[in-house]
PDB file of C-alpha atoms and ligand atoms in Angstrom:
ATOM      1  CA  UNK Y   2       0.129  -0.156   0.118  1.00 40.00           C
ATOM      2  CA  UNK Y   3       1.515   3.228  -0.910  1.00 44.00           C
ATOM      3  CA  UNK Y   4       1.572   6.374   1.348  1.00 48.00           C
ATOM      4  CA  UNK Y   5      -1.501   8.350   0.756  1.00 45.00           C
ATOM      5  CA  UNK Y   6      -1.638  11.515   2.655  1.00 66.00           C
ATOM      6  CA  UNK Y   7      -4.935  13.008   1.494  1.00 89.00           C
ATOM      7  CA  UNK Y   8      -7.334  11.167  -0.602  1.00 96.00           C
ATOM      8  CA  UNK Y   9     -10.397  12.975  -1.890  1.00 98.00           C
ATOM      9  CA  UNK Y  10     -12.887  10.791  -3.579  1.00 98.00           C
ATOM     10  CA  UNK Y  11     -15.256  13.232  -5.881  1.00 98.00           C
ATOM     11  CA  UNK Y  12     -17.617  10.556  -7.037  1.00 98.00           C
ATOM     12  CA  UNK Y  13     -19.059   7.358  -4.521  1.00 98.00           C
ATOM     13  CA  UNK Y  14     -22.264   5.872  -4.226  1.00 98.00           C
ATOM     14  CA  UNK Y  15     -22.454   5.178  -0.338  1.00 98.00           C
ATOM     15  CA  UNK Y  16     -26.119   4.949  -0.565  1.00 98.00           C
ATOM     16  CA  UNK Y  17     -26.172   1.897  -3.008  1.00 97.00           C
ATOM     17  CA  UNK Y  18     -27.700  -1.292  -2.120  1.00 97.00           C
ATOM     18  CA  UNK Y  19     -24.146  -2.949  -1.978  1.00 98.00           C
ATOM     19  CA  UNK Y  20     -23.234  -0.994   1.352  1.00 98.00           C
ATOM     20  CA  UNK Y  21     -26.611  -2.122   3.104  1.00 97.00           C
ATOM     21  CA  UNK Y  22     -25.164  -4.824   5.041  1.00 97.00           C
ATOM     22  CA  UNK Y  23     -22.292  -3.062   6.363  1.00 97.00           C
ATOM     23  CA  UNK Y  24     -22.678   0.956   5.155  1.00 98.00           C
ATOM     24  CA  UNK Y  25     -21.289   2.518   8.122  1.00 97.00           C
ATOM     25  CA  UNK Y  26     -18.564  -0.013   9.121  1.00 98.00           C
ATOM     26  CA  UNK Y  27     -17.330   0.569   5.590  1.00 98.00           C
ATOM     27  CA  UNK Y  28     -17.775   4.742   5.801  1.00 98.00           C
ATOM     28  CA  UNK Y  29     -16.452   4.740   9.408  1.00 98.00           C
ATOM     29  CA  UNK Y  30     -13.236   3.117   8.346  1.00 97.00           C
ATOM     30  CA  UNK Y  31     -12.432   5.662   5.727  1.00 97.00           C
ATOM     31  CA  UNK Y  32     -10.413   8.258   7.825  1.00 95.00           C
ATOM     32  CA  UNK Y  33      -7.957   5.492   8.801  1.00 95.00           C
ATOM     33  CA  UNK Y  34      -7.437   4.940   5.197  1.00 94.00           C
ATOM     34  CA  UNK Y  35      -6.275   8.684   4.779  1.00 94.00           C
ATOM     35  CA  UNK Y  36      -9.588   9.449   3.248  1.00 96.00           C
ATOM     36  CA  UNK Y  37     -10.093  13.354   4.106  1.00 96.00           C
ATOM     37  CA  UNK Y  38     -13.430  13.683   1.732  1.00 97.00           C
ATOM     38  CA  UNK Y  39     -16.095  11.863  -0.246  1.00 98.00           C
ATOM     39  CA  UNK Y  40     -18.861  13.331  -2.697  1.00 98.00           C
ATOM     40  CA  UNK Y  41     -21.602  11.097  -2.389  1.00 98.00           C
ATOM     41  CA  UNK Y  42     -23.066  11.059  -6.219  1.00 98.00           C
ATOM     42  CA  UNK Y  43     -26.931  10.766  -6.485  1.00 98.00           C
ATOM     43  CA  UNK Y  44     -28.953   8.500  -8.965  1.00 97.00           C
ATOM     44  CA  UNK Y  45     -32.264   9.695  -8.192  1.00 98.00           C
ATOM     45  CA  UNK Y  46     -34.307  11.566  -5.636  1.00 98.00           C
ATOM     46  CA  UNK Y  47     -34.396   8.792  -2.943  1.00 98.00           C
ATOM     47  CA  UNK Y  48     -30.355   8.330  -3.390  1.00 98.00           C
ATOM     48  CA  UNK Y  49     -30.223  11.984  -3.171  1.00 98.00           C
ATOM     49  CA  UNK Y  50     -31.814  12.135   0.217  1.00 98.00           C
ATOM     50  CA  UNK Y  51     -30.004   9.110   1.460  1.00 98.00           C
ATOM     51  CA  UNK Y  52     -26.602  11.094   0.318  1.00 98.00           C
ATOM     52  CA  UNK Y  53     -27.743  14.272   2.522  1.00 98.00           C
ATOM     53  CA  UNK Y  54     -28.423  11.839   5.440  1.00 98.00           C
ATOM     54  CA  UNK Y  55     -24.987  10.316   5.446  1.00 98.00           C
ATOM     55  CA  UNK Y  56     -23.413  14.102   4.648  1.00 98.00           C
ATOM     56  CA  UNK Y  57     -25.510  15.217   7.858  1.00 98.00           C
ATOM     57  CA  UNK Y  58     -23.992  12.276   9.737  1.00 98.00           C
ATOM     58  CA  UNK Y  59     -20.239  12.271   8.689  1.00 98.00           C
ATOM     59  CA  UNK Y  60     -18.200  15.462   8.702  1.00 96.00           C
ATOM     60  CA  UNK Y  61     -15.824  14.199   5.484  1.00 97.00           C
ATOM     61  CA  UNK Y  62     -18.949  13.371   3.351  1.00 98.00           C
ATOM     62  CA  UNK Y  63     -20.864  16.011   1.044  1.00 98.00           C
ATOM     63  CA  UNK Y  64     -23.334  15.242  -1.012  1.00 98.00           C
ATOM     64  CA  UNK Y  65     -24.751  15.906  -4.536  1.00 98.00           C
ATOM     65  CA  UNK Y  66     -28.551  15.777  -5.510  1.00 98.00           C
ATOM     66  CA  UNK Y  67     -29.850  14.896  -8.950  1.00 98.00           C
ATOM     67  CA  UNK Y  68     -31.213  12.138 -11.269  1.00 98.00           C
ATOM     68  CA  UNK Y  69     -28.790   9.930 -13.246  1.00 98.00           C
ATOM     69  CA  UNK Y  70     -29.932   9.250 -17.099  1.00 97.00           C
ATOM     70  CA  UNK Y  71     -30.790   5.737 -16.350  1.00 97.00           C
ATOM     71  CA  UNK Y  72     -33.268   6.805 -13.760  1.00 97.00           C
ATOM     72  CA  UNK Y  73     -35.036   9.821 -15.534  1.00 97.00           C
ATOM     73  CA  UNK Y  74     -38.120   7.816 -16.777  1.00 95.00           C
ATOM     74  CA  UNK Y  75     -39.272   7.165 -13.302  1.00 90.00           C
ATOM     75  CA  UNK Y  76     -38.885  10.601 -11.850  1.00 96.00           C
ATOM     76  CA  UNK Y  77     -41.605  12.673 -10.759  1.00 97.00           C
ATOM     77  CA  UNK Y  78     -42.786  15.627 -12.928  1.00 96.00           C
ATOM     78  CA  UNK Y  79     -41.924  18.236 -10.004  1.00 98.00           C
ATOM     79  CA  UNK Y  80     -38.505  16.919  -9.549  1.00 98.00           C
ATOM     80  CA  UNK Y  81     -36.844  20.094 -10.388  1.00 98.00           C
ATOM     81  CA  UNK Y  82     -38.506  22.048  -7.871  1.00 98.00           C
ATOM     82  CA  UNK Y  83     -37.731  18.899  -5.250  1.00 98.00           C
ATOM     83  CA  UNK Y  84     -33.942  19.358  -6.061  1.00 98.00           C
ATOM     84  CA  UNK Y  85     -33.948  23.239  -5.750  1.00 98.00           C
ATOM     85  CA  UNK Y  86     -35.226  22.425  -2.257  1.00 98.00           C
ATOM     86  CA  UNK Y  87     -32.438  20.040  -1.499  1.00 98.00           C
ATOM     87  CA  UNK Y  88     -29.677  22.137  -3.226  1.00 98.00           C
ATOM     88  CA  UNK Y  89     -29.871  25.148  -0.881  1.00 96.00           C
ATOM     89  CA  UNK Y  90     -28.727  22.425   2.286  1.00 97.00           C
ATOM     90  CA  UNK Y  91     -25.217  23.288   3.226  1.00 97.00           C
ATOM     91  CA  UNK Y  92     -23.907  19.883   2.759  1.00 98.00           C
ATOM     92  CA  UNK Y  93     -25.244  19.518  -0.987  1.00 98.00           C
ATOM     93  CA  UNK Y  94     -22.200  20.834  -3.099  1.00 98.00           C
ATOM     94  CA  UNK Y  95     -23.219  19.628  -6.554  1.00 98.00           C
ATOM     95  CA  UNK Y  96     -26.034  18.760  -8.721  1.00 98.00           C
ATOM     96  CA  UNK Y  97     -25.571  15.355  -9.892  1.00 96.00           C
ATOM     97  CA  UNK Y  98     -24.909  12.931 -11.531  1.00 97.00           C
ATOM     98  CA  UNK Y  99     -26.662  14.112 -14.311  1.00 98.00           C
ATOM     99  CA  UNK Y 100     -26.001  13.464 -18.007  1.00 98.00           C
ATOM    100  CA  UNK Y 101     -26.635  10.916 -21.187  1.00 97.00           C
ATOM    101  CA  UNK Y 102     -26.192   7.313 -21.127  1.00 97.00           C
ATOM    102  CA  UNK Y 103     -26.644   5.972 -24.765  1.00 97.00           C
ATOM    103  CA  UNK Y 104     -25.216   2.502 -23.990  1.00 95.00           C
ATOM    104  CA  UNK Y 105     -28.886   1.331 -23.591  1.00 89.00           C
ATOM    105  CA  UNK Y 106     -31.796   2.037 -25.736  1.00 78.00           C
ATOM    106  CA  UNK Y 107     -33.971   3.271 -22.416  1.00 90.00           C
ATOM    107  CA  UNK Y 108     -34.701   5.735 -21.440  1.00 96.00           C
ATOM    108  CA  UNK Y 109     -35.416   6.982 -24.871  1.00 96.00           C
ATOM    109  CA  UNK Y 110     -32.740   9.507 -25.635  1.00 97.00           C
ATOM    110  CA  UNK Y 111     -35.450  12.429 -26.041  1.00 97.00           C
ATOM    111  CA  UNK Y 112     -36.164  12.112 -22.391  1.00 97.00           C
ATOM    112  CA  UNK Y 113     -32.709  11.686 -21.392  1.00 98.00           C
ATOM    113  CA  UNK Y 114     -31.808  15.244 -23.338  1.00 98.00           C
ATOM    114  CA  UNK Y 115     -35.027  16.769 -21.739  1.00 98.00           C
ATOM    115  CA  UNK Y 116     -34.005  15.889 -18.124  1.00 98.00           C
ATOM    116  CA  UNK Y 117     -30.605  16.745 -18.676  1.00 98.00           C
ATOM    117  CA  UNK Y 118     -31.109  20.267 -19.974  1.00 98.00           C
ATOM    118  CA  UNK Y 119     -33.603  20.754 -17.002  1.00 98.00           C
ATOM    119  CA  UNK Y 120     -31.046  19.960 -14.667  1.00 98.00           C
ATOM    120  CA  UNK Y 121     -28.448  22.016 -16.630  1.00 98.00           C
ATOM    121  CA  UNK Y 122     -30.760  25.304 -16.334  1.00 98.00           C
ATOM    122  CA  UNK Y 123     -31.244  24.360 -12.577  1.00 98.00           C
ATOM    123  CA  UNK Y 124     -27.594  24.448 -12.018  1.00 98.00           C
ATOM    124  CA  UNK Y 125     -27.104  27.728 -14.005  1.00 98.00           C
ATOM    125  CA  UNK Y 126     -29.981  29.372 -11.999  1.00 97.00           C
ATOM    126  CA  UNK Y 127     -28.295  28.509  -8.702  1.00 97.00           C
ATOM    127  CA  UNK Y 128     -24.904  28.530  -9.625  1.00 97.00           C
ATOM    128  CA  UNK Y 129     -24.020  25.151  -8.526  1.00 98.00           C
ATOM    129  CA  UNK Y 130     -21.382  22.796 -10.054  1.00 98.00           C
ATOM    130  CA  UNK Y 131     -22.527  19.474 -11.797  1.00 98.00           C
ATOM    131  CA  UNK Y 132     -21.215  16.060 -11.987  1.00 98.00           C
ATOM    132  CA  UNK Y 133     -21.430  14.858 -15.534  1.00 98.00           C
ATOM    133  CA  UNK Y 134     -22.250  11.278 -16.625  1.00 97.00           C
ATOM    134  CA  UNK Y 135     -21.309  10.787 -20.503  1.00 96.00           C
ATOM    135  CA  UNK Y 136     -21.478   7.229 -21.605  1.00 96.00           C
ATOM    136  CA  UNK Y 137     -21.430   7.176 -25.629  1.00 96.00           C
ATOM    137  CA  UNK Y 138     -23.078  10.056 -25.594  1.00 97.00           C
ATOM    138  CA  UNK Y 139     -19.912  12.506 -25.992  1.00 96.00           C
ATOM    139  CA  UNK Y 140     -21.466  14.744 -29.199  1.00 97.00           C
ATOM    140  CA  UNK Y 141     -24.763  15.596 -27.360  1.00 98.00           C
ATOM    141  CA  UNK Y 142     -23.206  15.905 -23.980  1.00 98.00           C
ATOM    142  CA  UNK Y 143     -20.368  18.441 -25.370  1.00 98.00           C
ATOM    143  CA  UNK Y 144     -23.222  20.333 -27.391  1.00 98.00           C
ATOM    144  CA  UNK Y 145     -25.079  20.588 -24.086  1.00 98.00           C
ATOM    145  CA  UNK Y 146     -21.989  21.789 -22.209  1.00 98.00           C
ATOM    146  CA  UNK Y 147     -21.203  24.615 -24.645  1.00 98.00           C
ATOM    147  CA  UNK Y 148     -24.878  25.597 -24.575  1.00 98.00           C
ATOM    148  CA  UNK Y 149     -25.182  26.027 -20.791  1.00 98.00           C
ATOM    149  CA  UNK Y 150     -21.733  26.356 -19.738  1.00 98.00           C
ATOM    150  CA  UNK Y 151     -21.672  24.779 -16.377  1.00 98.00           C
ATOM    151  CA  UNK Y 152     -19.050  24.403 -13.754  1.00 98.00           C
ATOM    152  CA  UNK Y 153     -17.810  20.928 -12.676  1.00 98.00           C
ATOM    153  CA  UNK Y 154     -16.471  17.489 -13.659  1.00 98.00           C
ATOM    154  CA  UNK Y 155     -16.961  14.996 -15.951  1.00 98.00           C
ATOM    155  CA  UNK Y 156     -16.937  12.105 -14.341  1.00 97.00           C
ATOM    156  CA  UNK Y 157     -15.420   8.530 -15.430  1.00 94.00           C
ATOM    157  CA  UNK Y 158     -14.233  10.481 -18.395  1.00 94.00           C
ATOM    158  CA  UNK Y 159     -13.847   7.913 -21.228  1.00 90.00           C
ATOM    159  CA  UNK Y 160     -13.205  10.202 -23.927  1.00 93.00           C
ATOM    160  CA  UNK Y 161      -9.888  10.783 -26.138  1.00 96.00           C
ATOM    161  CA  UNK Y 162      -7.381  13.253 -25.260  1.00 97.00           C
ATOM    162  CA  UNK Y 163      -8.728  15.610 -27.928  1.00 97.00           C
ATOM    163  CA  UNK Y 164     -12.292  15.220 -26.438  1.00 97.00           C
ATOM    164  CA  UNK Y 165     -10.338  16.234 -23.119  1.00 97.00           C
ATOM    165  CA  UNK Y 166      -9.338  19.347 -24.502  1.00 98.00           C
ATOM    166  CA  UNK Y 167     -12.391  20.300 -25.629  1.00 97.00           C
ATOM    167  CA  UNK Y 168     -13.779  19.859 -21.772  1.00 98.00           C
ATOM    168  CA  UNK Y 169     -10.765  21.943 -20.441  1.00 98.00           C
ATOM    169  CA  UNK Y 170     -11.550  24.885 -22.975  1.00 98.00           C
ATOM    170  CA  UNK Y 171     -15.114  24.886 -21.105  1.00 97.00           C
ATOM    171  CA  UNK Y 172     -13.073  25.465 -17.743  1.00 98.00           C
ATOM    172  CA  UNK Y 173     -14.469  22.251 -16.395  1.00 98.00           C
ATOM    173  CA  UNK Y 174     -12.601  19.119 -14.657  1.00 98.00           C
ATOM    174  CA  UNK Y 175     -12.119  15.443 -15.687  1.00 98.00           C
ATOM    175  CA  UNK Y 176     -12.527  12.540 -12.967  1.00 98.00           C
ATOM    176  CA  UNK Y 177     -10.429   9.702 -13.244  1.00 97.00           C
ATOM    177  CA  UNK Y 178     -11.117   6.296 -11.622  1.00 96.00           C
ATOM    178  CA  UNK Y 179     -10.111   2.696 -11.563  1.00 95.00           C
ATOM    179  CA  UNK Y 180     -10.131   2.146 -14.956  1.00 95.00           C
ATOM    180  CA  UNK Y 181      -6.775   4.005 -15.580  1.00 96.00           C
ATOM    181  CA  UNK Y 182      -5.578   0.896 -13.881  1.00 95.00           C
ATOM    182  CA  UNK Y 183      -6.999  -1.850 -15.942  1.00 95.00           C
ATOM    183  CA  UNK Y 184      -4.479  -3.826 -18.136  1.00 91.00           C
ATOM    184  CA  UNK Y 185      -6.673  -2.911 -21.574  1.00 91.00           C
ATOM    185  CA  UNK Y 186      -6.719   0.950 -20.518  1.00 92.00           C
ATOM    186  CA  UNK Y 187      -5.415   3.017 -23.527  1.00 94.00           C
ATOM    187  CA  UNK Y 188      -7.352   6.609 -23.445  1.00 95.00           C
ATOM    188  CA  UNK Y 189      -7.789   6.787 -19.948  1.00 95.00           C
ATOM    189  CA  UNK Y 190      -4.024   6.367 -19.647  1.00 97.00           C
ATOM    190  CA  UNK Y 191      -3.249   8.945 -22.480  1.00 97.00           C
ATOM    191  CA  UNK Y 192      -5.936  11.569 -20.695  1.00 98.00           C
ATOM    192  CA  UNK Y 193      -3.991  11.057 -17.301  1.00 97.00           C
ATOM    193  CA  UNK Y 194      -0.614  11.908 -19.088  1.00 97.00           C
ATOM    194  CA  UNK Y 195      -1.968  14.931 -20.717  1.00 97.00           C
ATOM    195  CA  UNK Y 196      -4.076  16.938 -18.313  1.00 98.00           C
ATOM    196  CA  UNK Y 197      -2.917  20.163 -16.449  1.00 98.00           C
ATOM    197  CA  UNK Y 198      -2.550  18.872 -12.747  1.00 97.00           C
ATOM    198  CA  UNK Y 199      -4.949  21.718 -11.702  1.00 97.00           C
ATOM    199  CA  UNK Y 200      -8.083  20.252 -13.642  1.00 98.00           C
ATOM    200  CA  UNK Y 201      -7.639  16.637 -12.621  1.00 98.00           C
ATOM    201  CA  UNK Y 202      -9.662  14.845  -9.710  1.00 98.00           C
ATOM    202  CA  UNK Y 203      -9.988  11.261  -8.331  1.00 98.00           C
ATOM    203  CA  UNK Y 204     -12.926   8.995  -7.976  1.00 98.00           C
ATOM    204  CA  UNK Y 205     -14.234   5.489  -7.318  1.00 97.00           C
ATOM    205  CA  UNK Y 206     -17.970   5.449  -8.338  1.00 96.00           C
ATOM    206  CA  UNK Y 207     -17.765   2.863  -5.634  1.00 97.00           C
ATOM    207  CA  UNK Y 208     -19.041   0.467  -5.363  1.00 97.00           C
ATOM    208  CA  UNK Y 209     -18.285  -0.243  -8.822  1.00 93.00           C
ATOM    209  CA  UNK Y 210     -15.179   0.412 -10.820  1.00 91.00           C
ATOM    210  CA  UNK Y 211     -12.503  -0.980  -8.403  1.00 93.00           C
ATOM    211  CA  UNK Y 212      -8.901  -0.550  -9.397  1.00 95.00           C
ATOM    212  CA  UNK Y 213      -6.639  -3.351 -10.053  1.00 94.00           C
ATOM    213  CA  UNK Y 214      -5.872  -5.571  -8.100  1.00 94.00           C
ATOM    214  CA  UNK Y 215      -9.583  -5.333  -6.549  1.00 92.00           C
ATOM    215  CA  UNK Y 216     -11.258  -5.309 -10.298  1.00 93.00           C
ATOM    216  CA  UNK Y 217     -14.688  -6.698 -10.041  1.00 91.00           C
ATOM    217  CA  UNK Y 218     -14.681  -6.452  -6.084  1.00 94.00           C
ATOM    218  CA  UNK Y 219     -16.805  -4.117  -4.154  1.00 95.00           C
ATOM    219  CA  UNK Y 220     -14.824  -0.665  -4.321  1.00 97.00           C
ATOM    220  CA  UNK Y 221     -14.660   1.992  -1.773  1.00 96.00           C
ATOM    221  CA  UNK Y 222     -12.956   5.409  -1.120  1.00 97.00           C
ATOM    222  CA  UNK Y 223      -9.596   3.738   0.143  1.00 95.00           C
ATOM    223  CA  UNK Y 224      -8.834   2.011  -3.013  1.00 96.00           C
ATOM    224  CA  UNK Y 225      -8.205   5.438  -4.812  1.00 96.00           C
ATOM    225  CA  UNK Y 226      -4.748   4.813  -3.281  1.00 94.00           C
ATOM    226  CA  UNK Y 227      -4.049   2.194  -6.209  1.00 96.00           C
ATOM    227  CA  UNK Y 228      -5.832   4.468  -8.972  1.00 97.00           C
ATOM    228  CA  UNK Y 229      -3.292   7.567  -7.806  1.00 96.00           C
ATOM    229  CA  UNK Y 230      -0.518   5.230  -7.527  1.00 96.00           C
ATOM    230  CA  UNK Y 231      -0.734   4.407 -11.468  1.00 97.00           C
ATOM    231  CA  UNK Y 232      -1.474   8.210 -12.402  1.00 97.00           C
ATOM    232  CA  UNK Y 233       1.402   9.205 -10.551  1.00 97.00           C
ATOM    233  CA  UNK Y 234       3.361   6.739 -12.186  1.00 97.00           C
ATOM    234  CA  UNK Y 235       2.021   7.836 -15.481  1.00 97.00           C
ATOM    235  CA  UNK Y 236       2.893  11.440 -14.969  1.00 97.00           C
ATOM    236  CA  UNK Y 237       6.288  10.867 -13.230  1.00 97.00           C
ATOM    237  CA  UNK Y 238       5.272  12.640 -10.186  1.00 97.00           C
ATOM    238  CA  UNK Y 239       5.063  11.475  -6.499  1.00 96.00           C
ATOM    239  CA  UNK Y 240       1.701  10.034  -5.146  1.00 94.00           C
ATOM    240  CA  UNK Y 241       1.553  12.665  -2.429  1.00 94.00           C
ATOM    241  CA  UNK Y 242       1.954  15.707  -4.961  1.00 95.00           C
ATOM    242  CA  UNK Y 243      -0.985  13.868  -6.889  1.00 97.00           C
ATOM    243  CA  UNK Y 244      -2.981  13.290  -4.034  1.00 96.00           C
ATOM    244  CA  UNK Y 245      -2.735  16.853  -2.461  1.00 95.00           C
ATOM    245  CA  UNK Y 246      -3.273  18.716  -5.608  1.00 96.00           C
ATOM    246  CA  UNK Y 247      -6.448  16.636  -6.560  1.00 97.00           C
ATOM    247  CA  UNK Y 248      -7.751  17.139  -3.069  1.00 97.00           C
ATOM    248  CA  UNK Y 249      -7.050  21.018  -3.477  1.00 96.00           C
ATOM    249  CA  UNK Y 250      -8.952  20.569  -6.978  1.00 97.00           C
ATOM    250  CA  UNK Y 251     -11.733  18.890  -5.462  1.00 98.00           C
ATOM    251  CA  UNK Y 252     -12.200  21.727  -2.437  1.00 97.00           C
ATOM    252  CA  UNK Y 253     -11.971  24.710  -5.005  1.00 97.00           C
ATOM    253  CA  UNK Y 254     -14.965  22.733  -7.381  1.00 97.00           C
ATOM    254  CA  UNK Y 255     -17.138  22.436  -4.276  1.00 97.00           C
ATOM    255  CA  UNK Y 256     -16.511  25.158  -2.455  1.00 96.00           C
ATOM    256  CA  UNK Y 257     -15.094  23.009   0.641  1.00 96.00           C
ATOM    257  CA  UNK Y 258     -12.676  24.089   3.256  1.00 92.00           C
ATOM    258  CA  UNK Y 259     -11.285  20.761   4.857  1.00 86.00           C
TER     259      UNK Y 259
HETATM  260 NI1   NI H 302     -21.842   6.823 -10.591  1.00 59.28          NI
END
């Protein structure tokens, strides 16, 4: 295990049912693994509420509230009003995760686009950062990001260095996680090498996306140590420098003072 002074996990799902058996045990173990901050990303309204409860209970957890593209067909018509109420909570630091997922045919793209735009408008209205999910939908995602110009993070970035350049031009940050450690990783490795250090944040997407050597197992924020080790190696810098800079970046994006 590498020395890991400060781990900030900008994207985890501790409300996920994968943690139902031992959620509090897992979360309470994080500070001893040098985790100093976690943003719990929501997938729907219920998960937004659950994230807020975690953020109220643990001083090192902050919540995002929002509806994931795979969940939008089940969300009530007054979702934006409900989210507007949640986003004034002092522990809610972002709107997310929101975006587009074209990997599956459902929900239909027009429904996803509609809810993505509604949530981007809410982010603009409240001047809140966003956490963007873009799976196989780069073109439409970039089109709407150019239209609304939100602040925030492209999470689990899967695009090319060229696409990363376009994200940087918008002033946004890029989140990298366990995929950089995968044997067949190509684009995430190229992106990890080219990003300016002040635009990179680390994430798990726990319980998913565990880095090697835990690939396929349940993930938690402490495992960022392995992702960080790989990115530091790719960039030729120390793990300490990477963790410290990415932690600063996360605090800047979300307006968090540690
Ligand atoms: Ni996620």
